[in-house]
Amino acid sequence: MLKKISRSLALYLLPFIGSLLIKLLYLTNKKVFHAPAALGEENFIMACWHGELLMIPYAYLRYRKTPHVKLIISDHFDGTLIAKTLSYFGFGTIRGSSRRNAARALLQGIKALKEGYDLGITPDGPKGPRHEVADGIIVMAQKADVKITLVEIKPSSYWQLNSWDKFVIPKPFGTITYYISDLLDIKGLELEEARDLIKKGLLKHEQ
């Protein structure tokens, strides 16, 4: 009973506080964008590593002033916290991952793309291995015939959690550098070829 109450309280408070924290960190940092001026009108998949997820809303909102996006988020409790936090930015979610309810998430992702939604994915989420690309992003992009933009988010000063993904939280009053790729077309590529292309693109500015 106590666990249930504490979880309910966390779900009520933490997402709102988390959304304020993201906004505050963004506002108190200088931002540098190495990015295309536009990504066009067609919907796309936006991908970043799980450890760089915190500041992803502002990469997407650079191109879509009115969000029309769903993010694939784990249906574990921590995934629920992330989903509720991102809802404050107008982001929808699809619950599931490569480890849990994978088929459902895959089908819902393809359906959302075909309905015109953009899709947000962490290719190594929700539990790793870190910086390894799971099949889902490739299958969804090819089945729905959409392109992918790859996002790297590099703060000049940050805290790094001792978690599997080495989750990064920017410190205030530094610089957050966004590297956003042109749209990547993986149509017709073999699975391993596409995986290698995505991985190299997301590690391009890794130190």
PDB file of C-alpha atoms in Angstrom:
ATOM      1  CA  MET A   1       0.000   0.000   0.000  1.00  0.00           C
ATOM      2  CA  LEU A   2       2.811   2.412   0.931  1.00  0.00           C
ATOM      3  CA  LYS A   3       4.586   1.672  -2.364  1.00  0.00           C
ATOM      4  CA  LYS A   4       1.386   2.365  -4.293  1.00  0.00           C
ATOM      5  CA  ILE A   5       0.871   5.688  -2.503  1.00  0.00           C
ATOM      6  CA  SER A   6       4.481   6.783  -3.051  1.00  0.00           C
ATOM      7  CA  ARG A   7       4.269   5.912  -6.752  1.00  0.00           C
ATOM      8  CA  SER A   8       1.005   7.816  -7.141  1.00  0.00           C
ATOM      9  CA  LEU A   9       2.563  10.824  -5.436  1.00  0.00           C
ATOM     10  CA  ALA A  10       5.654  10.574  -7.675  1.00  0.00           C
ATOM     11  CA  LEU A  11       3.487  10.413 -10.800  1.00  0.00           C
ATOM     12  CA  TYR A  12       1.576  13.470  -9.629  1.00  0.00           C
ATOM     13  CA  LEU A  13       4.576  15.648  -8.737  1.00  0.00           C
ATOM     14  CA  LEU A  14       7.721  14.538 -10.569  1.00  0.00           C
ATOM     15  CA  PRO A  15       6.629  14.980 -14.218  1.00  0.00           C
ATOM     16  CA  PHE A  16       5.583  18.595 -13.598  1.00  0.00           C
ATOM     17  CA  ILE A  17       8.792  19.333 -11.691  1.00  0.00           C
ATOM     18  CA  GLY A  18      10.784  17.543 -14.393  1.00  0.00           C
ATOM     19  CA  SER A  19       9.235  19.622 -17.172  1.00  0.00           C
ATOM     20  CA  LEU A  20      10.077  22.821 -15.273  1.00  0.00           C
ATOM     21  CA  LEU A  21      13.644  21.597 -14.780  1.00  0.00           C
ATOM     22  CA  ILE A  22      14.059  20.935 -18.518  1.00  0.00           C
ATOM     23  CA  LYS A  23      12.740  24.407 -19.359  1.00  0.00           C
ATOM     24  CA  LEU A  24      14.965  26.031 -16.734  1.00  0.00           C
ATOM     25  CA  LEU A  25      18.089  24.228 -17.951  1.00  0.00           C
ATOM     26  CA  TYR A  26      17.321  25.203 -21.526  1.00  0.00           C
ATOM     27  CA  LEU A  27      16.746  28.847 -20.638  1.00  0.00           C
ATOM     28  CA  THR A  28      19.891  29.150 -18.495  1.00  0.00           C
ATOM     29  CA  ASN A  29      22.215  27.677 -21.126  1.00  0.00           C
ATOM     30  CA  LYS A  30      23.521  29.160 -24.327  1.00  0.00           C
ATOM     31  CA  LYS A  31      22.315  27.098 -27.288  1.00  0.00           C
ATOM     32  CA  VAL A  32      24.263  26.275 -30.432  1.00  0.00           C
ATOM     33  CA  PHE A  33      22.521  24.417 -33.276  1.00  0.00           C
ATOM     34  CA  HIS A  34      24.388  22.660 -36.065  1.00  0.00           C
ATOM     35  CA  ALA A  35      21.262  21.716 -37.946  1.00  0.00           C
ATOM     36  CA  PRO A  36      19.347  22.001 -41.208  1.00  0.00           C
ATOM     37  CA  ALA A  37      17.240  25.136 -41.540  1.00  0.00           C
ATOM     38  CA  ALA A  38      14.197  22.923 -42.137  1.00  0.00           C
ATOM     39  CA  LEU A  39      13.283  19.256 -42.360  1.00  0.00           C
ATOM     40  CA  GLY A  40      10.390  19.677 -44.782  1.00  0.00           C
ATOM     41  CA  GLU A  41       6.704  18.986 -44.394  1.00  0.00           C
ATOM     42  CA  GLU A  42       6.806  15.191 -44.511  1.00  0.00           C
ATOM     43  CA  ASN A  43       6.811  13.363 -41.203  1.00  0.00           C
ATOM     44  CA  PHE A  44      10.014  11.810 -39.914  1.00  0.00           C
ATOM     45  CA  ILE A  45      11.607   9.766 -37.144  1.00  0.00           C
ATOM     46  CA  MET A  46      13.834  11.685 -34.728  1.00  0.00           C
ATOM     47  CA  ALA A  47      16.399   9.558 -32.900  1.00  0.00           C
ATOM     48  CA  CYS A  48      18.856  10.178 -30.078  1.00  0.00           C
ATOM     49  CA  TRP A  49      20.632   7.988 -27.549  1.00  0.00           C
ATOM     50  CA  HIS A  50      18.768   7.267 -24.313  1.00  0.00           C
ATOM     51  CA  GLY A  51      21.415   9.038 -22.253  1.00  0.00           C
ATOM     52  CA  GLU A  52      20.853  12.302 -24.160  1.00  0.00           C
ATOM     53  CA  LEU A  53      17.059  12.189 -23.989  1.00  0.00           C
ATOM     54  CA  LEU A  54      16.487  14.951 -21.422  1.00  0.00           C
ATOM     55  CA  MET A  55      16.826  17.945 -23.742  1.00  0.00           C
ATOM     56  CA  ILE A  56      15.334  16.368 -26.891  1.00  0.00           C
ATOM     57  CA  PRO A  57      12.054  18.381 -26.802  1.00  0.00           C
ATOM     58  CA  TYR A  58      13.834  21.483 -28.049  1.00  0.00           C
ATOM     59  CA  ALA A  59      15.431  19.661 -30.968  1.00  0.00           C
ATOM     60  CA  TYR A  60      11.965  18.649 -32.145  1.00  0.00           C
ATOM     61  CA  LEU A  61      10.304  22.000 -31.393  1.00  0.00           C
ATOM     62  CA  ARG A  62      12.881  23.709 -33.591  1.00  0.00           C
ATOM     63  CA  TYR A  63      11.076  22.168 -36.573  1.00  0.00           C
ATOM     64  CA  ARG A  64       7.506  21.752 -35.377  1.00  0.00           C
ATOM     65  CA  LYS A  65       6.021  24.695 -33.521  1.00  0.00           C
ATOM     66  CA  THR A  66       2.868  22.644 -32.983  1.00  0.00           C
ATOM     67  CA  PRO A  67       3.899  19.141 -31.897  1.00  0.00           C
ATOM     68  CA  HIS A  68       2.487  16.248 -33.888  1.00  0.00           C
ATOM     69  CA  VAL A  69       4.669  13.521 -32.495  1.00  0.00           C
ATOM     70  CA  LYS A  70       4.578  10.299 -30.527  1.00  0.00           C
ATOM     71  CA  LEU A  71       7.534   8.924 -28.613  1.00  0.00           C
ATOM     72  CA  ILE A  72       8.113   5.250 -28.002  1.00  0.00           C
ATOM     73  CA  ILE A  73       8.582   4.974 -24.252  1.00  0.00           C
ATOM     74  CA  SER A  74       9.001   1.920 -22.032  1.00  0.00           C
ATOM     75  CA  ASP A  75       5.872   0.854 -20.157  1.00  0.00           C
ATOM     76  CA  HIS A  76       7.844   0.417 -16.943  1.00  0.00           C
ATOM     77  CA  PHE A  77       7.278   2.907 -14.121  1.00  0.00           C
ATOM     78  CA  ASP A  78      10.239   5.102 -15.127  1.00  0.00           C
ATOM     79  CA  GLY A  79       8.826   5.164 -18.644  1.00  0.00           C
ATOM     80  CA  THR A  80       5.529   6.420 -17.256  1.00  0.00           C
ATOM     81  CA  LEU A  81       7.370   9.260 -15.522  1.00  0.00           C
ATOM     82  CA  ILE A  82       9.121  10.182 -18.795  1.00  0.00           C
ATOM     83  CA  ALA A  83       5.854   9.975 -20.760  1.00  0.00           C
ATOM     84  CA  LYS A  84       4.039  12.273 -18.328  1.00  0.00           C
ATOM     85  CA  THR A  85       6.958  14.711 -18.285  1.00  0.00           C
ATOM     86  CA  LEU A  86       7.018  14.950 -22.078  1.00  0.00           C
ATOM     87  CA  SER A  87       3.249  15.448 -22.184  1.00  0.00           C
ATOM     88  CA  TYR A  88       3.899  18.963 -20.827  1.00  0.00           C
ATOM     89  CA  PHE A  89       5.612  19.688 -24.171  1.00  0.00           C
ATOM     90  CA  GLY A  90       2.636  18.386 -26.136  1.00  0.00           C
ATOM     91  CA  PHE A  91       4.222  15.026 -26.969  1.00  0.00           C
ATOM     92  CA  GLY A  92       2.153  11.864 -27.236  1.00  0.00           C
ATOM     93  CA  THR A  93       3.537   8.426 -26.437  1.00  0.00           C
ATOM     94  CA  ILE A  94       3.460   4.829 -27.548  1.00  0.00           C
ATOM     95  CA  ARG A  95       4.173   2.465 -24.687  1.00  0.00           C
ATOM     96  CA  GLY A  96       6.511  -0.449 -25.283  1.00  0.00           C
ATOM     97  CA  SER A  97      10.104  -1.277 -26.119  1.00  0.00           C
ATOM     98  CA  SER A  98      12.388  -3.865 -27.704  1.00  0.00           C
ATOM     99  CA  ARG A  99      12.235  -5.814 -24.430  1.00  0.00           C
ATOM    100  CA  ARG A 100       8.571  -5.499 -23.480  1.00  0.00           C
ATOM    101  CA  ASN A 101       5.479  -5.370 -25.703  1.00  0.00           C
ATOM    102  CA  ALA A 102       7.860  -5.002 -28.647  1.00  0.00           C
ATOM    103  CA  ALA A 103       5.450  -6.195 -31.341  1.00  0.00           C
ATOM    104  CA  ARG A 104       2.682  -3.892 -30.139  1.00  0.00           C
ATOM    105  CA  ALA A 105       5.002  -0.870 -30.014  1.00  0.00           C
ATOM    106  CA  LEU A 106       6.342  -1.692 -33.472  1.00  0.00           C
ATOM    107  CA  LEU A 107       2.879  -1.945 -35.029  1.00  0.00           C
ATOM    108  CA  GLN A 108       1.624   1.190 -33.266  1.00  0.00           C
ATOM    109  CA  GLY A 109       4.740   3.069 -34.374  1.00  0.00           C
ATOM    110  CA  ILE A 110       4.234   2.111 -38.015  1.00  0.00           C
ATOM    111  CA  LYS A 111       0.543   3.010 -37.749  1.00  0.00           C
ATOM    112  CA  ALA A 112       1.353   6.430 -36.238  1.00  0.00           C
ATOM    113  CA  LEU A 113       3.870   7.170 -39.003  1.00  0.00           C
ATOM    114  CA  LYS A 114       1.377   6.194 -41.691  1.00  0.00           C
ATOM    115  CA  GLU A 115      -1.170   8.513 -40.029  1.00  0.00           C
ATOM    116  CA  GLY A 116       1.283  11.395 -40.438  1.00  0.00           C
ATOM    117  CA  TYR A 117       2.756  11.606 -36.947  1.00  0.00           C
ATOM    118  CA  ASP A 118       6.441  12.199 -36.371  1.00  0.00           C
ATOM    119  CA  LEU A 119       8.038   9.582 -34.140  1.00  0.00           C
ATOM    120  CA  GLY A 120      10.687   9.916 -31.437  1.00  0.00           C
ATOM    121  CA  ILE A 121      12.913   6.935 -30.642  1.00  0.00           C
ATOM    122  CA  THR A 122      15.923   6.125 -28.479  1.00  0.00           C
ATOM    123  CA  PRO A 123      17.488   3.275 -30.489  1.00  0.00           C
ATOM    124  CA  ASP A 124      19.367   1.889 -27.466  1.00  0.00           C
ATOM    125  CA  GLY A 125      16.478   2.218 -25.008  1.00  0.00           C
ATOM    126  CA  PRO A 126      15.041   1.379 -22.612  1.00  0.00           C
ATOM    127  CA  LYS A 127      17.782  -0.749 -21.016  1.00  0.00           C
ATOM    128  CA  GLY A 128      20.614  -0.944 -23.526  1.00  0.00           C
ATOM    129  CA  PRO A 129      23.148  -2.051 -24.426  1.00  0.00           C
ATOM    130  CA  ARG A 130      24.284   1.565 -24.488  1.00  0.00           C
ATOM    131  CA  HIS A 131      24.906   2.996 -27.956  1.00  0.00           C
ATOM    132  CA  GLU A 132      23.657  -0.125 -29.741  1.00  0.00           C
ATOM    133  CA  VAL A 133      20.893   0.277 -32.313  1.00  0.00           C
ATOM    134  CA  ALA A 134      17.911  -2.074 -31.933  1.00  0.00           C
ATOM    135  CA  ASP A 135      15.986  -3.214 -35.008  1.00  0.00           C
ATOM    136  CA  GLY A 136      12.785  -1.268 -34.305  1.00  0.00           C
ATOM    137  CA  ILE A 137      13.803   2.096 -35.753  1.00  0.00           C
ATOM    138  CA  ILE A 138      14.954   0.446 -38.977  1.00  0.00           C
ATOM    139  CA  VAL A 139      11.836  -1.678 -39.404  1.00  0.00           C
ATOM    140  CA  MET A 140       9.494   1.256 -38.734  1.00  0.00           C
ATOM    141  CA  ALA A 141      11.317   3.627 -41.073  1.00  0.00           C
ATOM    142  CA  GLN A 142      11.351   1.098 -43.912  1.00  0.00           C
ATOM    143  CA  LYS A 143       7.788  -0.179 -43.438  1.00  0.00           C
ATOM    144  CA  ALA A 144       6.311   3.336 -43.216  1.00  0.00           C
ATOM    145  CA  ASP A 145       8.708   4.737 -45.856  1.00  0.00           C
ATOM    146  CA  VAL A 146       9.868   7.698 -43.758  1.00  0.00           C
ATOM    147  CA  LYS A 147      13.295   9.234 -43.215  1.00  0.00           C
ATOM    148  CA  ILE A 148      15.293   9.602 -40.010  1.00  0.00           C
ATOM    149  CA  THR A 149      17.002  12.592 -38.447  1.00  0.00           C
ATOM    150  CA  LEU A 150      19.741  11.860 -35.910  1.00  0.00           C
ATOM    151  CA  VAL A 151      20.245  14.123 -32.894  1.00  0.00           C
ATOM    152  CA  GLU A 152      23.280  14.463 -30.641  1.00  0.00           C
ATOM    153  CA  ILE A 153      23.004  16.746 -27.600  1.00  0.00           C
ATOM    154  CA  LYS A 154      26.305  17.814 -26.031  1.00  0.00           C
ATOM    155  CA  PRO A 155      26.309  20.146 -22.994  1.00  0.00           C
ATOM    156  CA  SER A 156      29.610  21.814 -22.098  1.00  0.00           C
ATOM    157  CA  SER A 157      29.065  21.121 -18.401  1.00  0.00           C
ATOM    158  CA  TYR A 158      26.883  18.376 -16.969  1.00  0.00           C
ATOM    159  CA  TRP A 159      26.101  15.842 -14.312  1.00  0.00           C
ATOM    160  CA  GLN A 160      26.265  12.209 -15.437  1.00  0.00           C
ATOM    161  CA  LEU A 161      24.309   9.506 -13.648  1.00  0.00           C
ATOM    162  CA  ASN A 162      25.824   6.145 -12.815  1.00  0.00           C
ATOM    163  CA  SER A 163      23.183   4.352 -14.887  1.00  0.00           C
ATOM    164  CA  TRP A 164      23.474   1.939 -17.821  1.00  0.00           C
ATOM    165  CA  ASP A 165      22.983   4.832 -20.292  1.00  0.00           C
ATOM    166  CA  LYS A 166      25.270   7.320 -18.452  1.00  0.00           C
ATOM    167  CA  PHE A 167      22.324   9.723 -18.434  1.00  0.00           C
ATOM    168  CA  VAL A 168      23.398  13.346 -18.938  1.00  0.00           C
ATOM    169  CA  ILE A 169      21.872  16.353 -17.146  1.00  0.00           C
ATOM    170  CA  PRO A 170      23.223  19.719 -18.326  1.00  0.00           C
ATOM    171  CA  LYS A 171      24.376  22.142 -15.654  1.00  0.00           C
ATOM    172  CA  PRO A 172      23.061  25.730 -15.837  1.00  0.00           C
ATOM    173  CA  PHE A 173      25.028  28.552 -17.404  1.00  0.00           C
ATOM    174  CA  GLY A 174      26.972  26.507 -19.917  1.00  0.00           C
ATOM    175  CA  THR A 175      26.403  25.758 -23.589  1.00  0.00           C
ATOM    176  CA  ILE A 176      24.198  23.042 -25.052  1.00  0.00           C
ATOM    177  CA  THR A 177      25.233  22.089 -28.561  1.00  0.00           C
ATOM    178  CA  TYR A 178      22.700  20.325 -30.753  1.00  0.00           C
ATOM    179  CA  TYR A 179      23.869  18.364 -33.781  1.00  0.00           C
ATOM    180  CA  ILE A 180      20.860  17.520 -35.955  1.00  0.00           C
ATOM    181  CA  SER A 181      21.417  15.615 -39.181  1.00  0.00           C
ATOM    182  CA  ASP A 182      19.764  16.041 -42.535  1.00  0.00           C
ATOM    183  CA  LEU A 183      17.046  13.482 -43.190  1.00  0.00           C
ATOM    184  CA  LEU A 184      18.504  10.027 -43.700  1.00  0.00           C
ATOM    185  CA  ASP A 185      16.846   7.646 -46.142  1.00  0.00           C
ATOM    186  CA  ILE A 186      17.474   3.984 -45.266  1.00  0.00           C
ATOM    187  CA  LYS A 187      14.993   2.556 -47.751  1.00  0.00           C
ATOM    188  CA  GLY A 188      16.477  -0.512 -49.431  1.00  0.00           C
ATOM    189  CA  LEU A 189      19.373  -0.916 -46.994  1.00  0.00           C
ATOM    190  CA  GLU A 190      20.089  -4.248 -45.328  1.00  0.00           C
ATOM    191  CA  LEU A 191      19.505  -4.379 -41.562  1.00  0.00           C
ATOM    192  CA  GLU A 192      23.175  -4.320 -40.573  1.00  0.00           C
ATOM    193  CA  GLU A 193      24.012  -1.597 -43.088  1.00  0.00           C
ATOM    194  CA  ALA A 194      21.234   0.626 -41.746  1.00  0.00           C
ATOM    195  CA  ARG A 195      22.189  -0.123 -38.144  1.00  0.00           C
ATOM    196  CA  ASP A 196      25.807   0.838 -38.800  1.00  0.00           C
ATOM    197  CA  LEU A 197      24.779   4.066 -40.538  1.00  0.00           C
ATOM    198  CA  ILE A 198      22.539   5.136 -37.638  1.00  0.00           C
ATOM    199  CA  LYS A 199      25.101   4.215 -34.983  1.00  0.00           C
ATOM    200  CA  LYS A 200      27.922   6.108 -36.691  1.00  0.00           C
ATOM    201  CA  GLY A 201      25.667   9.136 -37.153  1.00  0.00           C
ATOM    202  CA  LEU A 202      24.740   9.206 -33.461  1.00  0.00           C
ATOM    203  CA  LEU A 203      28.371   8.845 -32.385  1.00  0.00           C
ATOM    204  CA  LYS A 204      29.766  11.408 -34.804  1.00  0.00           C
ATOM    205  CA  HIS A 205      30.523  13.980 -32.089  1.00  0.00           C
ATOM    206  CA  GLU A 206      31.140  11.595 -29.191  1.00  0.00           C
ATOM    207  CA  GLN A 207      34.220  12.514 -27.193  1.00  0.00           C
TER     208      GLN A 207
END
